[in-house]
Tab-separated table of C-alpha atoms in Angstrom:
chain	number	residue	atom	x	y	z
A	8	MET	CA	-26.997	23.059	-2.581
A	9	SER	CA	-26.544	19.470	-3.656
A	10	VAL	CA	-28.507	16.772	-2.488
A	11	ALA	CA	-28.874	13.141	-1.183
A	12	ILE	CA	-30.713	10.333	-3.166
A	13	THR	CA	-31.559	7.599	-1.449
A	14	ILE	CA	-32.414	3.905	-3.422
A	15	ASP	CA	-34.467	2.106	-1.065
A	16	ASN	CA	-34.801	-1.831	-1.578
A	17	VAL	CA	-35.655	-0.788	-5.214
A	18	VAL	CA	-36.783	-3.766	-7.944
A	19	LYS	CA	-36.724	-3.782	-11.456
A	20	ARG	CA	-38.345	-6.346	-13.087
A	21	PHE	CA	-38.475	-6.946	-17.545
A	22	GLY	CA	-41.480	-9.278	-18.269
A	23	LYS	CA	-40.385	-12.361	-16.064
A	24	ASP	CA	-36.994	-11.506	-15.463
A	25	THR	CA	-35.965	-9.773	-12.982
A	26	ILE	CA	-32.675	-7.589	-13.139
A	27	ILE	CA	-32.924	-5.572	-9.854
A	28	ASN	CA	-33.910	-7.199	-6.664
A	29	GLY	CA	-33.956	-5.326	-3.540
A	30	LEU	CA	-30.497	-3.074	-3.988
A	31	SER	CA	-30.406	-0.317	-1.548
A	32	VAL	CA	-27.813	2.238	-1.675
A	33	ASP	CA	-27.451	6.136	-0.322
A	34	VAL	CA	-25.882	8.708	-2.514
A	35	ARG	CA	-24.161	11.865	-0.258
A	36	PRO	CA	-24.603	15.222	-1.434
A	37	GLY	CA	-22.386	16.209	-3.828
A	38	GLU	CA	-20.874	13.172	-4.136
A	39	PHE	CA	-19.189	11.593	-7.584
A	40	PHE	CA	-20.612	8.240	-7.241
A	41	THR	CA	-19.723	5.068	-9.700
A	42	LEU	CA	-21.999	2.087	-10.694
A	43	LEU	CA	-18.890	-0.353	-11.780
A	44	GLY	CA	-19.740	-3.723	-13.090
A	45	PRO	CA	-19.395	-5.904	-16.021
A	46	SER	CA	-22.159	-5.627	-18.546
A	47	GLY	CA	-25.520	-6.997	-17.561
A	48	CYS	CA	-25.316	-6.145	-14.181
A	49	GLY	CA	-28.017	-3.318	-13.824
A	50	LYS	CA	-25.873	-0.390	-13.610
A	51	THR	CA	-27.468	1.456	-16.454
A	52	THR	CA	-31.014	0.142	-15.687
A	53	LEU	CA	-30.758	1.499	-12.065
A	54	LEU	CA	-29.406	4.868	-13.617
A	55	ARG	CA	-32.088	5.057	-15.809
A	56	MET	CA	-34.706	4.112	-12.733
A	57	ILE	CA	-33.340	7.475	-11.497
A	58	ILE	CA	-33.682	9.320	-13.855
A	59	GLY	CA	-37.511	8.284	-15.030
A	60	PHE	CA	-36.775	6.237	-17.747
A	61	ASN	CA	-37.629	2.999	-16.690
A	62	SER	CA	-40.372	1.815	-13.948
A	63	ILE	CA	-40.004	0.770	-10.256
A	64	GLU	CA	-41.550	-2.231	-9.553
A	65	GLY	CA	-40.630	-2.140	-5.966
A	66	GLY	CA	-39.302	0.124	-3.284
A	67	THR	CA	-38.140	3.456	-3.299
A	68	ILE	CA	-35.979	6.089	-4.646
A	69	LYS	CA	-36.140	9.881	-3.410
A	70	ILE	CA	-34.033	12.814	-3.703
A	71	ASP	CA	-33.439	14.215	-0.185
A	72	ASP	CA	-36.507	13.812	1.487
A	73	GLN	CA	-38.883	13.551	-1.988
A	74	ILE	CA	-40.001	10.319	-3.457
A	75	ILE	CA	-39.962	10.380	-6.921
A	76	ASN	CA	-41.092	7.114	-8.175
A	77	ASP	CA	-44.144	8.336	-9.937
A	78	ILE	CA	-42.390	11.753	-10.896
A	79	PRO	CA	-42.863	12.195	-14.644
A	80	THR	CA	-38.921	11.956	-15.763
A	81	HIS	CA	-39.032	16.264	-17.095
A	82	LEU	CA	-40.113	17.159	-13.691
A	83	ARG	CA	-37.165	15.296	-12.005
A	84	ASN	CA	-34.936	18.414	-12.959
A	85	MET	CA	-31.921	16.222	-13.777
A	86	GLY	CA	-29.305	16.017	-16.545
A	87	MET	CA	-28.265	13.347	-18.469
A	88	VAL	CA	-25.030	12.840	-20.533
A	89	PHE	CA	-25.397	9.394	-22.846
A	90	GLN	CA	-23.166	7.313	-24.173
A	91	ASN	CA	-23.359	8.478	-27.946
A	92	TYR	CA	-23.582	12.351	-26.889
A	93	ALA	CA	-27.076	12.770	-28.320
A	94	ILE	CA	-26.442	16.147	-29.435
A	95	PHE	CA	-28.282	17.865	-32.274
A	96	PRO	CA	-26.062	17.810	-35.670
A	97	HIS	CA	-27.826	20.347	-37.107
A	98	MET	CA	-27.479	22.752	-34.311
A	99	SER	CA	-24.534	24.598	-33.371
A	100	VAL	CA	-22.664	23.766	-30.570
A	101	LYS	CA	-24.389	27.599	-28.753
A	102	ASP	CA	-27.639	25.963	-29.718
A	103	ASN	CA	-27.070	22.724	-28.376
A	104	VAL	CA	-26.052	23.698	-25.145
A	105	ALA	CA	-29.222	26.701	-24.849
A	106	PHE	CA	-31.410	23.714	-25.840
A	107	GLY	CA	-32.747	22.866	-22.408
A	108	LEU	CA	-33.019	26.490	-21.497
A	109	LYS	CA	-34.964	27.319	-24.328
A	110	ASN	CA	-37.724	24.397	-23.270
A	111	ARG	CA	-37.733	25.928	-19.922
A	112	LYS	CA	-38.485	29.636	-21.482
A	113	VAL	CA	-35.536	31.012	-19.881
A	114	ALA	CA	-35.390	34.490	-20.800
A	115	LYS	CA	-32.397	35.483	-23.966
A	116	GLU	CA	-30.296	37.244	-22.259
A	117	LYS	CA	-30.334	35.388	-18.954
A	118	MET	CA	-30.040	32.220	-21.321
A	119	ASN	CA	-27.118	33.955	-23.269
A	120	ALA	CA	-24.958	34.794	-20.286
A	121	LEU	CA	-25.809	30.565	-18.725
A	122	VAL	CA	-24.586	29.442	-21.963
A	123	ASP	CA	-21.339	31.512	-21.890
A	124	GLU	CA	-20.738	30.802	-18.376
A	125	ILE	CA	-20.800	26.696	-18.908
A	126	LEU	CA	-18.962	26.826	-22.121
A	127	GLU	CA	-16.145	29.014	-20.689
A	128	THR	CA	-16.170	25.973	-17.025
A	129	VAL	CA	-15.849	23.382	-20.118
A	130	LYS	CA	-13.179	25.036	-21.958
A	131	ILE	CA	-14.907	25.453	-25.436
A	132	ALA	CA	-16.355	28.917	-25.602
A	133	HIS	CA	-14.032	29.184	-28.623
A	134	LEU	CA	-16.089	26.703	-30.252
A	135	LYS	CA	-19.711	27.766	-29.842
A	136	ASP	CA	-20.112	28.543	-33.131
A	137	ARG	CA	-19.100	25.435	-34.816
A	138	MET	CA	-21.332	22.506	-36.028
A	139	PRO	CA	-20.887	19.045	-34.677
A	140	THR	CA	-19.250	17.595	-37.446
A	141	GLN	CA	-16.455	20.091	-36.862
A	142	LEU	CA	-15.624	18.901	-33.732
A	143	SER	CA	-13.446	15.768	-32.421
A	144	GLY	CA	-14.733	13.504	-29.843
A	145	GLY	CA	-13.843	14.841	-26.630
A	146	GLN	CA	-15.571	18.143	-28.149
A	147	GLN	CA	-18.723	16.478	-28.743
A	148	GLN	CA	-18.527	15.228	-25.339
A	149	ARG	CA	-17.997	18.983	-23.670
A	150	VAL	CA	-21.055	19.836	-25.440
A	151	ALA	CA	-23.300	16.668	-24.164
A	152	LEU	CA	-21.874	17.881	-20.724
A	153	ALA	CA	-22.343	21.166	-20.949
A	154	ARG	CA	-26.020	20.920	-22.097
A	155	ALA	CA	-26.809	18.519	-18.982
A	156	ILE	CA	-25.597	20.933	-16.232
A	157	VAL	CA	-26.477	24.147	-17.824
A	158	ILE	CA	-29.818	24.084	-16.410
A	159	HIS	CA	-28.466	23.751	-13.044
A	160	PRO	CA	-29.832	20.077	-12.252
A	161	GLN	CA	-29.698	18.241	-9.041
A	162	VAL	CA	-28.194	15.586	-10.151
A	163	LEU	CA	-26.164	14.563	-13.113
A	164	LEU	CA	-26.012	11.457	-14.557
A	165	MET	CA	-23.638	9.797	-17.117
A	166	ASP	CA	-23.978	6.744	-18.542
A	167	GLU	CA	-20.635	5.168	-20.132
A	168	PRO	CA	-19.798	8.716	-21.104
A	169	LEU	CA	-15.980	8.056	-22.208
A	170	SER	CA	-16.391	4.445	-23.865
A	171	ASN	CA	-16.261	5.753	-27.556
A	172	LEU	CA	-13.280	7.826	-27.006
A	173	ASP	CA	-9.709	6.820	-27.972
A	174	ALA	CA	-7.098	5.883	-24.626
A	175	LYS	CA	-5.798	9.337	-24.823
A	176	LEU	CA	-8.448	10.960	-24.911
A	177	ARG	CA	-10.469	8.798	-21.923
A	178	VAL	CA	-7.825	9.793	-19.651
A	179	GLU	CA	-8.030	13.547	-20.759
A	180	MET	CA	-12.104	13.839	-20.740
A	181	ARG	CA	-12.046	11.592	-17.051
A	182	ASN	CA	-9.930	14.107	-15.402
A	183	ALA	CA	-11.998	17.248	-16.811
A	184	ILE	CA	-15.494	15.867	-15.906
A	185	LYS	CA	-13.707	15.708	-12.132
A	186	ILE	CA	-12.552	18.512	-12.081
A	187	ILE	CA	-15.961	19.775	-13.289
A	188	GLN	CA	-17.979	18.062	-10.866
A	189	GLN	CA	-15.924	19.346	-8.200
A	190	LYS	CA	-16.327	23.050	-9.177
A	191	ILE	CA	-19.980	23.218	-9.523
A	192	GLY	CA	-20.506	20.651	-6.515
A	193	ILE	CA	-23.248	18.744	-8.606
A	194	THR	CA	-24.189	14.806	-7.210
A	195	THR	CA	-23.163	12.569	-9.997
A	196	VAL	CA	-24.024	9.237	-10.458
A	197	TYR	CA	-21.413	8.030	-13.229
A	198	VAL	CA	-21.869	4.430	-14.706
A	199	THR	CA	-18.952	2.689	-16.419
A	200	HIS	CA	-17.498	-0.937	-16.547
A	201	ASP	CA	-14.049	0.448	-16.737
A	202	GLN	CA	-12.516	0.079	-13.081
A	203	VAL	CA	-9.504	2.094	-13.713
A	204	GLU	CA	-11.859	4.955	-15.130
A	205	ALA	CA	-13.721	4.072	-11.699
A	206	MET	CA	-11.065	4.376	-9.517
A	207	THR	CA	-10.112	7.563	-10.722
A	208	VAL	CA	-13.315	9.521	-10.907
A	209	ALA	CA	-15.169	8.365	-7.944
A	210	ASP	CA	-15.581	9.453	-4.107
A	211	ARG	CA	-17.337	5.943	-3.352
A	212	ILE	CA	-18.042	3.232	-6.009
A	213	VAL	CA	-20.227	0.761	-5.535
A	214	VAL	CA	-19.505	-2.718	-7.637
A	215	LEU	CA	-22.481	-4.736	-9.000
A	216	LYS	CA	-23.136	-8.135	-10.034
A	217	ASP	CA	-26.046	-9.777	-11.809
A	218	GLY	CA	-28.309	-6.368	-9.806
A	219	GLU	CA	-26.930	-7.290	-6.639
A	220	LEU	CA	-24.887	-4.702	-4.442
A	221	GLN	CA	-21.240	-6.614	-3.900
A	222	GLN	CA	-19.470	-3.819	-1.960
A	223	ILE	CA	-19.852	0.126	-1.592
A	224	ALA	CA	-16.791	2.031	-0.161
A	225	ALA	CA	-13.793	4.431	-1.620
A	226	PRO	CA	-11.845	3.264	-4.208
A	227	ASP	CA	-8.781	2.648	-2.325
A	228	THR	CA	-10.655	0.545	0.422
A	229	ILE	CA	-12.016	-1.310	-2.364
A	230	TYR	CA	-9.146	-2.245	-4.075
A	231	ARG	CA	-6.718	-3.127	-1.015
A	232	HIS	CA	-9.877	-4.556	0.662
A	233	PRO	CA	-12.156	-6.379	-1.541
A	234	ALA	CA	-15.528	-7.493	0.443
A	235	ASN	CA	-15.465	-10.949	-1.953
A	236	THR	CA	-13.684	-12.853	-4.511
A	237	PHE	CA	-15.408	-11.556	-7.288
A	238	VAL	CA	-14.782	-7.696	-6.015
A	239	ALA	CA	-10.480	-9.154	-5.905
A	240	GLY	CA	-10.896	-10.288	-9.787
A	241	PHE	CA	-13.102	-7.627	-11.047
A	242	ILE	CA	-10.595	-4.940	-9.642
A	243	GLY	CA	-7.592	-4.230	-10.852
A	244	ALA	CA	-5.205	-4.998	-14.039
A	245	PRO	CA	-3.956	-7.814	-13.638
A	246	SER	CA	-6.871	-8.430	-10.598
A	247	MET	CA	-6.186	-9.999	-7.497
A	248	ASN	CA	-4.350	-13.320	-7.096
A	249	ILE	CA	-6.559	-15.937	-5.209
A	250	LEU	CA	-5.060	-19.127	-4.260
A	251	LYS	CA	-6.516	-21.877	-2.476
A	252	ALA	CA	-4.324	-22.759	0.674
A	253	ARG	CA	-5.707	-24.931	3.821
A	254	PHE	CA	-4.536	-23.840	7.240
A	255	ASN	CA	-3.168	-25.935	9.680
A	256	ARG	CA	-2.151	-24.982	13.380
A	257	ASP	CA	0.382	-22.238	12.410
A	258	CYS	CA	0.507	-22.460	8.841
A	259	ILE	CA	-1.111	-21.921	5.773
A	260	CYS	CA	-0.091	-24.400	2.928
A	261	ILE	CA	-0.565	-23.313	-0.581
A	262	GLY	CA	0.723	-26.633	-2.935
A	263	LYS	CA	3.758	-28.049	-1.479
A	264	ALA	CA	4.646	-24.579	0.178
A	265	VAL	CA	4.003	-23.862	4.064
A	266	LEU	CA	4.370	-20.455	5.424
A	267	PRO	CA	3.957	-19.483	9.105
A	268	VAL	CA	0.802	-17.173	9.952
A	269	PRO	CA	0.805	-14.694	12.530
A	270	GLU	CA	-0.756	-14.742	15.371
A	271	LEU	CA	-3.305	-11.582	14.445
A	272	TRP	CA	-4.407	-13.926	11.139
A	273	ARG	CA	-4.516	-16.738	13.155
A	274	GLN	CA	-7.281	-15.101	15.430
A	275	VAL	CA	-8.952	-13.768	12.474
A	276	ILE	CA	-8.971	-17.263	10.751
A	277	GLY	CA	-10.200	-19.116	13.386
A	278	GLN	CA	-11.753	-22.758	12.966
A	279	ARG	CA	-11.556	-22.446	9.510
A	280	ARG	CA	-9.433	-25.100	7.320
A	281	ASP	CA	-9.954	-24.347	3.540
A	282	LEU	CA	-9.433	-20.730	2.652
A	283	LEU	CA	-8.728	-18.798	-0.348
A	284	LEU	CA	-5.701	-16.473	-0.343
A	285	GLY	CA	-5.461	-13.103	-1.774
A	286	ILE	CA	-2.590	-10.972	-3.125
A	287	ARG	CA	-1.938	-8.520	-5.721
A	288	PRO	CA	0.487	-8.769	-8.567
A	289	GLU	CA	2.177	-5.214	-7.277
A	290	HIS	CA	2.319	-6.748	-3.740
A	291	CYS	CA	4.266	-9.931	-4.760
A	292	ARG	CA	8.243	-10.004	-4.941
A	293	LEU	CA	10.123	-12.627	-7.094
A	294	SER	CA	12.715	-14.722	-5.474
A	295	GLU	CA	14.772	-17.700	-6.328
A	296	ASP	CA	14.905	-18.829	-2.304
A	297	ALA	CA	11.332	-18.619	-1.524
A	298	ALA	CA	8.758	-21.035	-0.587
A	299	VAL	CA	6.135	-21.066	-2.538
A	300	GLN	CA	7.654	-21.988	-6.057
A	301	GLY	CA	7.067	-21.944	-9.827
A	302	SER	CA	7.629	-21.909	-13.318
A	303	ILE	CA	7.305	-18.380	-15.796
A	304	THR	CA	5.012	-18.934	-17.742
A	305	TYR	CA	4.837	-15.819	-19.958
A	306	VAL	CA	6.267	-12.129	-19.454
A	307	GLU	CA	4.791	-8.891	-20.654
A	308	ASN	CA	6.229	-5.863	-20.874
A	309	THR	CA	4.235	-2.754	-20.368
A	310	GLY	CA	6.742	-0.209	-20.965
A	311	ASN	CA	7.356	0.505	-17.396
A	312	GLN	CA	6.863	-2.518	-15.700
A	313	ARG	CA	6.697	-6.123	-16.575
A	314	THR	CA	3.721	-8.262	-15.564
A	315	VAL	CA	5.622	-12.234	-14.893
A	316	GLU	CA	2.782	-15.155	-15.081
A	317	LEU	CA	3.764	-18.045	-13.049
A	318	GLN	CA	2.329	-21.508	-12.425
A	319	LEU	CA	2.976	-22.802	-9.295
A	320	GLU	CA	3.623	-26.408	-8.113
A	321	SER	CA	-0.300	-26.404	-6.531
A	322	GLY	CA	-0.958	-25.850	-10.888
A	323	GLU	CA	-2.266	-22.315	-10.285
A	324	ASN	CA	-1.402	-19.241	-12.032
A	325	ILE	CA	-0.309	-16.498	-10.303
A	326	SER	CA	0.709	-12.748	-11.631
A	327	VAL	CA	3.727	-10.541	-10.399
A	328	THR	CA	4.778	-7.030	-11.438
A	329	VAL	CA	8.227	-5.931	-11.239
A	330	SER	CA	8.876	-2.825	-11.470
A	331	ASP	CA	12.641	-2.631	-11.628
A	332	ARG	CA	13.380	-2.700	-15.251
A	333	ASN	CA	17.139	-4.413	-14.462
A	334	ALA	CA	15.497	-7.248	-12.458
A	335	ASP	CA	16.526	-10.711	-13.738
A	336	VAL	CA	12.808	-11.702	-13.766
A	337	GLN	CA	13.972	-15.071	-16.386
A	338	ASN	CA	15.750	-16.846	-13.152
A	339	SER	CA	13.710	-16.348	-10.190
A	340	SER	CA	10.760	-18.171	-10.217
A	341	GLY	CA	9.753	-18.055	-5.791
A	342	ILE	CA	7.305	-15.822	-4.831
A	343	CYS	CA	7.627	-13.984	-1.287
A	344	PHE	CA	4.978	-11.311	0.206
A	345	SER	CA	4.065	-9.910	3.454
A	346	TRP	CA	1.028	-10.963	5.494
A	347	ASP	CA	0.081	-7.027	5.697
A	348	ASP	CA	-1.049	-7.733	1.767
A	349	VAL	CA	-3.017	-10.318	2.311
A	350	SER	CA	-6.529	-10.850	1.776
A	351	LEU	CA	-7.723	-14.189	3.060
A	352	PHE	CA	-11.707	-15.001	1.721
A	353	ASP	CA	-14.333	-18.113	3.219
A	354	VAL	CA	-14.113	-20.884	0.343
A	355	THR	CA	-18.068	-21.489	0.449
A	356	SER	CA	-19.156	-17.448	0.376
A	357	GLY	CA	-15.837	-16.003	-0.812
A	358	ARG	CA	-16.156	-13.077	1.508
A	359	ASN	CA	-13.353	-11.617	2.973
A	360	ILE	CA	-13.049	-12.950	6.294
A	361	GLY	CA	-10.959	-9.863	7.392
């Protein structure tokens, strides 16, 4: 049966440096929960606190109703997949996967059955007699995954498991990991700095910055309704455009452009005057007669679409994603968008006011 993880006001310090200061998140039973953020944000530190590799200086971590702060790592019944796989080079695939079962003194007949079953699940049963040097990166990753889950842990932890794979193999393996996790139904905490990877595999994402929670939500919510300008800028490729704007009565001014504001947004804005307006590149349209004008500085062709960079009259830069391969981008320097796709942020706090 899947378990819940409750992380309540946890603190982690290394010497005088506080890496995580009072972080609280709940992981639901059977959930694929992803920790996302830039390098140094505390995501791997938190993962290591869950499994017991790092001490906890404050707060509690629970598995269901049991506090595990002081339980040794080997008694926490968790499996972990590392960034570098960490499979034993002198052991065959089968022996690597059986390692945890041997340590638990599982009977040989049962152990062989469990190993065969998990090798079938991760689709490498035909490789069970090979040595690690005879395997590709993706095959080694499947061995590491099989070894972690064959012991039937309560929790599966994964620390940037795809970072050493090439781009094509990363896509294949992230899909495979999601399918396997859903099949087994194990509560999974997954660390990555790759926002596309997080958006693809996660049931929910927690975005961290400097050890602090920025937003926790389903991938689509985080993408469409970022909680603040950091999340807006971190999620998406290209990231959300953030433009300075000034509200005056029933209009917003972006540089010299004056745009009427719908009544619902006027209520949200209230007494604010200076704002930040966020709009995704794919929600912008090029139009010669639009109110917001600029000049094209760069066009990037990515095969199925183009990203057009413009400098607005205000001096700010904006990205526009153009999916129509036949569109004339060179002669269109105005920007249109729908208010349905807009996010507005407070200038001082950076928080989404919508």
